[in-house]
Short mmCIF file of C-alpha atoms and ligand atoms in Angstrom, two decimals:
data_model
loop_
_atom_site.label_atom_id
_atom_site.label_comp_id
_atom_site.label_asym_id
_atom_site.label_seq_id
_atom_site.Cartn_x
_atom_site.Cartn_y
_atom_site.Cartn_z
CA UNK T 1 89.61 85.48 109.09
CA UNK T 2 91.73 83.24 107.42
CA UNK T 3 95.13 84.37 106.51
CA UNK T 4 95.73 83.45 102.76
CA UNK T 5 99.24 84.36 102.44
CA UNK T 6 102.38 83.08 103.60
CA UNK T 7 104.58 86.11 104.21
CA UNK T 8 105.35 88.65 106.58
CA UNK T 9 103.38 91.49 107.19
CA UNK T 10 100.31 90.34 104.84
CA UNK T 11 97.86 90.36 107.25
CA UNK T 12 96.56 93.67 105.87
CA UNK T 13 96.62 91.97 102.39
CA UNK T 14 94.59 88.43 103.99
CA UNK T 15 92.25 90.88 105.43
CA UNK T 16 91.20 93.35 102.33
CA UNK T 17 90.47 89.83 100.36
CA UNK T 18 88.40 88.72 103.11
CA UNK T 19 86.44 91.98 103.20
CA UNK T 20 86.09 92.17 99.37
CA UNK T 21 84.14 88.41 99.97
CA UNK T 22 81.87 89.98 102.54
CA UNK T 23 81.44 93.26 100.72
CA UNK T 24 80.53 90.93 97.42
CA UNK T 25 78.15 88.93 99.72
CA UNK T 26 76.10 92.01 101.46
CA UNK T 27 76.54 94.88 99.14
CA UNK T 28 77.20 93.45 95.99
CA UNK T 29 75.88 97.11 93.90
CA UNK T 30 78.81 98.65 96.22
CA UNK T 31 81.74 96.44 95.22
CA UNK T 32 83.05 98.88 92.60
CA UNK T 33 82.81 101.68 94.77
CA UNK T 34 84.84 99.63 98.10
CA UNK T 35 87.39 98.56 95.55
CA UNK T 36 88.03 101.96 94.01
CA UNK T 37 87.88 103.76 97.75
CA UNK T 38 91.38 101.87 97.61
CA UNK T 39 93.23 102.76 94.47
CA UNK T 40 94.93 105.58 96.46
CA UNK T 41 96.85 103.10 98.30
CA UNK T 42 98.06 101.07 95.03
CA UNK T 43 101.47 102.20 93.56
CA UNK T 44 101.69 103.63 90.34
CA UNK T 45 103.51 100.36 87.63
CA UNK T 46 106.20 102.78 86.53
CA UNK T 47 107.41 103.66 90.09
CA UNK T 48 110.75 102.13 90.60
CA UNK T 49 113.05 102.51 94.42
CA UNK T 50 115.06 105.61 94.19
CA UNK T 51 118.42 105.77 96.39
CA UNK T 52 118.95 108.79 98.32
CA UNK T 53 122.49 109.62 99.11
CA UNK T 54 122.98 111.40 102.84
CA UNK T 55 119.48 112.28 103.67
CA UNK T 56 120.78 114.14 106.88
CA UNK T 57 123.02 116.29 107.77
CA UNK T 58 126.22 114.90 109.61
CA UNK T 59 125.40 116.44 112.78
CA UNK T 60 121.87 115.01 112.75
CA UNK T 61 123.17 111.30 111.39
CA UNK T 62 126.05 111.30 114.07
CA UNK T 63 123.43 111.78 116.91
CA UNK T 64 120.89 109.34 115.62
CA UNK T 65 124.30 107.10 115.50
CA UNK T 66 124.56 107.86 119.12
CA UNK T 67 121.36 107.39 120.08
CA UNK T 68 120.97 103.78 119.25
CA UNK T 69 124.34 102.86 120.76
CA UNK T 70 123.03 104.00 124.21
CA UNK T 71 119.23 102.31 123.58
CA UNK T 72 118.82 100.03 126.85
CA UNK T 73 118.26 96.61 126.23
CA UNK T 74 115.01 96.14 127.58
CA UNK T 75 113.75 98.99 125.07
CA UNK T 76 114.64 96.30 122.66
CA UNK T 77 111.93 94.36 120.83
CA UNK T 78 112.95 90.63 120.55
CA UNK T 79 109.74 89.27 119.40
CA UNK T 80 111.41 88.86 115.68
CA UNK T 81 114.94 87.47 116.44
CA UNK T 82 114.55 84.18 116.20
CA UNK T 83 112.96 84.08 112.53
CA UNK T 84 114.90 87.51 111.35
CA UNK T 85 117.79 87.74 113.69
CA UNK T 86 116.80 91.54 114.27
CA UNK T 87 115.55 93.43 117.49
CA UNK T 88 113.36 96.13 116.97
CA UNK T 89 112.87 99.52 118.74
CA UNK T 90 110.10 101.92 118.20
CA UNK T 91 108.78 105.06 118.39
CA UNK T 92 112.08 106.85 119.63
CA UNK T 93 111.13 110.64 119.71
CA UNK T 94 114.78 111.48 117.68
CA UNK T 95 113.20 109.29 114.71
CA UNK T 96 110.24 111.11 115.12
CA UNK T 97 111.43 114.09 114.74
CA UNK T 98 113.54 113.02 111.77
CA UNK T 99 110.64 111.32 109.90
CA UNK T 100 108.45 114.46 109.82
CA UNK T 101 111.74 116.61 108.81
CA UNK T 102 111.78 113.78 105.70
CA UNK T 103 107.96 114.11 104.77
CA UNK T 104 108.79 116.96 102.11
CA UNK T 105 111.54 115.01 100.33
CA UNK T 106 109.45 111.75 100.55
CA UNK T 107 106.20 113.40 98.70
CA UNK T 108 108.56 114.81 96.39
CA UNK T 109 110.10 111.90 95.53
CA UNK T 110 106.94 109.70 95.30
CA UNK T 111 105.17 112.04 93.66
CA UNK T 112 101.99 112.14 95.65
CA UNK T 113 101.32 113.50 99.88
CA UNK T 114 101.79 111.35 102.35
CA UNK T 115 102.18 111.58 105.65
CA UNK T 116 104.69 109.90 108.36
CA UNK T 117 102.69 105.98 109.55
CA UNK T 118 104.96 104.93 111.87
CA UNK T 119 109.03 104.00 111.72
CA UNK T 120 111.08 101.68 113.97
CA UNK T 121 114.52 100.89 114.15
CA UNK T 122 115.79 97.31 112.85
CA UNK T 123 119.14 95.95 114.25
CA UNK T 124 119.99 92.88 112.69
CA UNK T 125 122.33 90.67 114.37
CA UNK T 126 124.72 88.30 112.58
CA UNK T 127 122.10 85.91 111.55
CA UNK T 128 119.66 88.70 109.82
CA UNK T 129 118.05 87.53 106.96
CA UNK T 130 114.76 88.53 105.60
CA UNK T 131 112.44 86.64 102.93
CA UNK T 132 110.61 87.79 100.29
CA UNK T 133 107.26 89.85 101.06
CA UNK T 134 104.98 92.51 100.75
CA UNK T 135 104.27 95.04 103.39
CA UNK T 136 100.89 96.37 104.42
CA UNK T 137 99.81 99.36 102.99
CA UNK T 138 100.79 101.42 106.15
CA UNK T 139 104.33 100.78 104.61
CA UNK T 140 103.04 102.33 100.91
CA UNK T 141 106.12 104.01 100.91
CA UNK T 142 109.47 103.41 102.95
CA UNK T 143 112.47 105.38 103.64
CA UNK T 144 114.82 102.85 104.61
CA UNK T 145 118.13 104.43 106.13
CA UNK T 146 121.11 102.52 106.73
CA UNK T 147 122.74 103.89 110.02
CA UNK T 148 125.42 101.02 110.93
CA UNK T 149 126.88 97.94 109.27
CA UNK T 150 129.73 95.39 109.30
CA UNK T 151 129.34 95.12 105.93
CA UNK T 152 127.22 96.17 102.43
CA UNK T 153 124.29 93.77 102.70
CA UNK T 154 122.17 93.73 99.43
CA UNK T 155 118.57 94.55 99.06
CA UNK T 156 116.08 93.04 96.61
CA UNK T 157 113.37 95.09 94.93
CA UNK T 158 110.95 93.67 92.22
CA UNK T 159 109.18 96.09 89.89
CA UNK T 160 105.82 97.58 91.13
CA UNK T 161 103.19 94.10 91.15
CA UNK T 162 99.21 94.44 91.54
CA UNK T 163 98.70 92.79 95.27
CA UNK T 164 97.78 89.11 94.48
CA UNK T 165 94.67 88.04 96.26
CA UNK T 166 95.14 84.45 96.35
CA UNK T 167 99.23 83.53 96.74
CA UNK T 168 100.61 82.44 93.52
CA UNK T 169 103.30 80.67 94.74
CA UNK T 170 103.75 76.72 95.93
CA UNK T 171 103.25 76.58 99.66
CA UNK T 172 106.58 74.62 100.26
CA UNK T 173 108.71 76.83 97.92
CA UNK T 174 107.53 80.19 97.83
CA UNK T 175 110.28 81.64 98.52
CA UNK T 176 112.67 80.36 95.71
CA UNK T 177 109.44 80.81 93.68
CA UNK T 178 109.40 84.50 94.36
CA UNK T 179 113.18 85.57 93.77
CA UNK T 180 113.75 83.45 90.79
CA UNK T 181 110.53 84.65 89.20
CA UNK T 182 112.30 86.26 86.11
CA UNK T 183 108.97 88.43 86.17
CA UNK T 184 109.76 90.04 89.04
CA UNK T 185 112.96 92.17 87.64
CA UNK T 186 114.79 92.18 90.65
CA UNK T 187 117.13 94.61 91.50
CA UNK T 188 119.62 95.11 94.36
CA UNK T 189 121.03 97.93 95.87
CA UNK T 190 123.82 98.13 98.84
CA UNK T 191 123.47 101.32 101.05
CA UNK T 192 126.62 102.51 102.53
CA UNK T 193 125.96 104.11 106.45
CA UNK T 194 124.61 107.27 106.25
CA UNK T 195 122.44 106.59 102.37
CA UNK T 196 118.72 105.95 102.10
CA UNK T 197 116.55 103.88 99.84
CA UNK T 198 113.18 105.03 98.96
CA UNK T 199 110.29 102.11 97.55
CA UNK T 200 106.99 101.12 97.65
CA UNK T 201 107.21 98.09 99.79
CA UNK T 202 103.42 97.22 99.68
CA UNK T 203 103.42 96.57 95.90
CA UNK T 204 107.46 95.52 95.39
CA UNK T 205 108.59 92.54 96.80
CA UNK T 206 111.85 92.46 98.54
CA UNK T 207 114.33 90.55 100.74
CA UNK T 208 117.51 90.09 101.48
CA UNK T 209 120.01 87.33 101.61
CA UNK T 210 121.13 85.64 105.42
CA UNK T 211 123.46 88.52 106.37
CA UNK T 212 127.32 88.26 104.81
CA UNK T 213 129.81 86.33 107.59
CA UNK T 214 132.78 88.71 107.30
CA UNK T 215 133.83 89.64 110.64
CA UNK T 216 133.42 88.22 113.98
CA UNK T 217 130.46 90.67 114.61
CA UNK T 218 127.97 91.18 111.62
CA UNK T 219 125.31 93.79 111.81
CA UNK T 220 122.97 95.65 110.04
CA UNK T 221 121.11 98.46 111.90
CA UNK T 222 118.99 99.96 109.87
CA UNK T 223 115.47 102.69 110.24
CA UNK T 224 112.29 102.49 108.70
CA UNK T 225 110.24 105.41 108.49
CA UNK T 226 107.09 104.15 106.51
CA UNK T 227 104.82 106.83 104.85
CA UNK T 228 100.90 106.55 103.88
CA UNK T 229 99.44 109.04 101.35
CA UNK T 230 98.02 112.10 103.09
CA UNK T 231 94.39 111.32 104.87
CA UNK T 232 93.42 107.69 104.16
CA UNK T 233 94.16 106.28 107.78
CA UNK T 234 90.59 104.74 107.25
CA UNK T 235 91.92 102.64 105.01
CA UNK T 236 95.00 101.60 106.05
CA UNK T 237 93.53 100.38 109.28
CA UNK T 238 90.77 97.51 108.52
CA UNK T 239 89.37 98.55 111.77
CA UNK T 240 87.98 101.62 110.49
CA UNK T 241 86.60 100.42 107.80
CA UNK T 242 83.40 99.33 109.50
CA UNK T 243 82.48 102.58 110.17
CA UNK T 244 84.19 104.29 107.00
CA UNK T 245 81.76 102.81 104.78
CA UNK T 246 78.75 101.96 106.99
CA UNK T 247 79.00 98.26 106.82
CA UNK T 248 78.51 97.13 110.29
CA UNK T 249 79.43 93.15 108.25
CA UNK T 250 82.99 94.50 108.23
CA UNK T 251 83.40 95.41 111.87
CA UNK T 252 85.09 91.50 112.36
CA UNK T 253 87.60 92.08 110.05
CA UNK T 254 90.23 93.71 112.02
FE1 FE2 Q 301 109.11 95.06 104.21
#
């Protein structure tokens, strides 16, 4: 597989235009039908990010505070730090607990079921920065909860887009491209500690500028708790797909 896109996390994306090629190639009569078996994970074009102020209760925030100021180091992921300026933790059971107390409010405010993906905790450093992109579907929807900062850091949300399946940006400039796209409507929001976001991050761009030098120390730390709609893991992992629609062609895709 070739990845056809230059941004983060679009591997999912690279891989679902791949598999459309084979499907066209094999079982052209079921194209329709493998395209459709998607729609579920497409947002709806009048969704737009919703803040949510003080998702949890002080007792609750003021232990998830604690818990990530006594996370060991080595529990730290550092394989993004030198392109992000984050390290990454996941999978920490308090989260876990918190992201299926949050499933309720998140189908309520989405408007369809989902269920919790995954979540991990983001703690940018003072050279955080993160460029435009789209997430994989596994991030459909995202509860992103600002915990600790130094100081209000914008983030960038475009309206809902259809996912491109070739890029339609310049491959030196994409970037610029992207956030100057007047298009795009982007809109910024900056979360206070303790205040949520919720948006679709597969089908709205966003990014956020190199991290504001105020202080000495400039942070972020931030948790993601990413939400799929209810029963369609077979689709948000290519691997299953194989299997899911009995086309053995698709079993190299993953
Ligand atoms: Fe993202």
């Amino acid at each position: 597989m070739s990845r056809k896109f230059p941004w983060y996390d679009s591997g999912w994306l690279s891989r679902f235009v791949s598999a459309k090629e084979i499907v066209r190639r094999h079982y052209p009569e079921r194209l329709g039908e493998f395209v459709e078996a998607f729609d579920i994970l497409r947002t709806p074009e009048n969704f737009r990010e919703k803040q949510i102020d003080k998702p949890l209760r002080e007792d609750a925030f003021q232990k998830a505070l604690d818990t990530i100021r006594a996370i060991p180091a080595d529990r730290l992921n550092k394989d993004e730090f030198l392109f992000m300026g984050r390290h990454k933790a996941y999978e920490l059971p308090l989260f876990a607990q918190i992201q299926e107390a949050f499933t309720d409010r998140v189908s309520e405010e989405v408007n369809e079921q989902v269920e919790p993906s995954y979540h991990f905790l983001s703690l940018y450093s003072g050279i955080g920065s993160l460029s435009p992109h789209l997430d994989a579907p596994l991030a459909k929807w995202t509860l992103d909860l600002c915990l600790e900062q130094s100081a209000p850091w914008p983030i960038h949300f475009s309206q809902v887009v259809p996912w491109p399946e070739a890029c339609p940006y310049g491959i030196d400039d994409w970037r610029n491209e992207i956030k100057n796209d007047p298009a795009l409507r982007f809109y910024s929001y900056s979360l206070e500690p303790g205040n949520a976001i919720i948006f679709s991050g597969s089908s709205q761009w966003h990014y956020r500028e190199p991290i504001p030098q105020r202080h000495e120390k400039n942070f972020c730390h931030l948790v993601f708790f990413h939400f799929i709609p209810k029963g369609t893991k077979h689709l948000v992992y290519p691997a299953r797909w194989a299997a899911f629609f009995g086309m053995p062609e698709l079993s190299g895709i993953n």
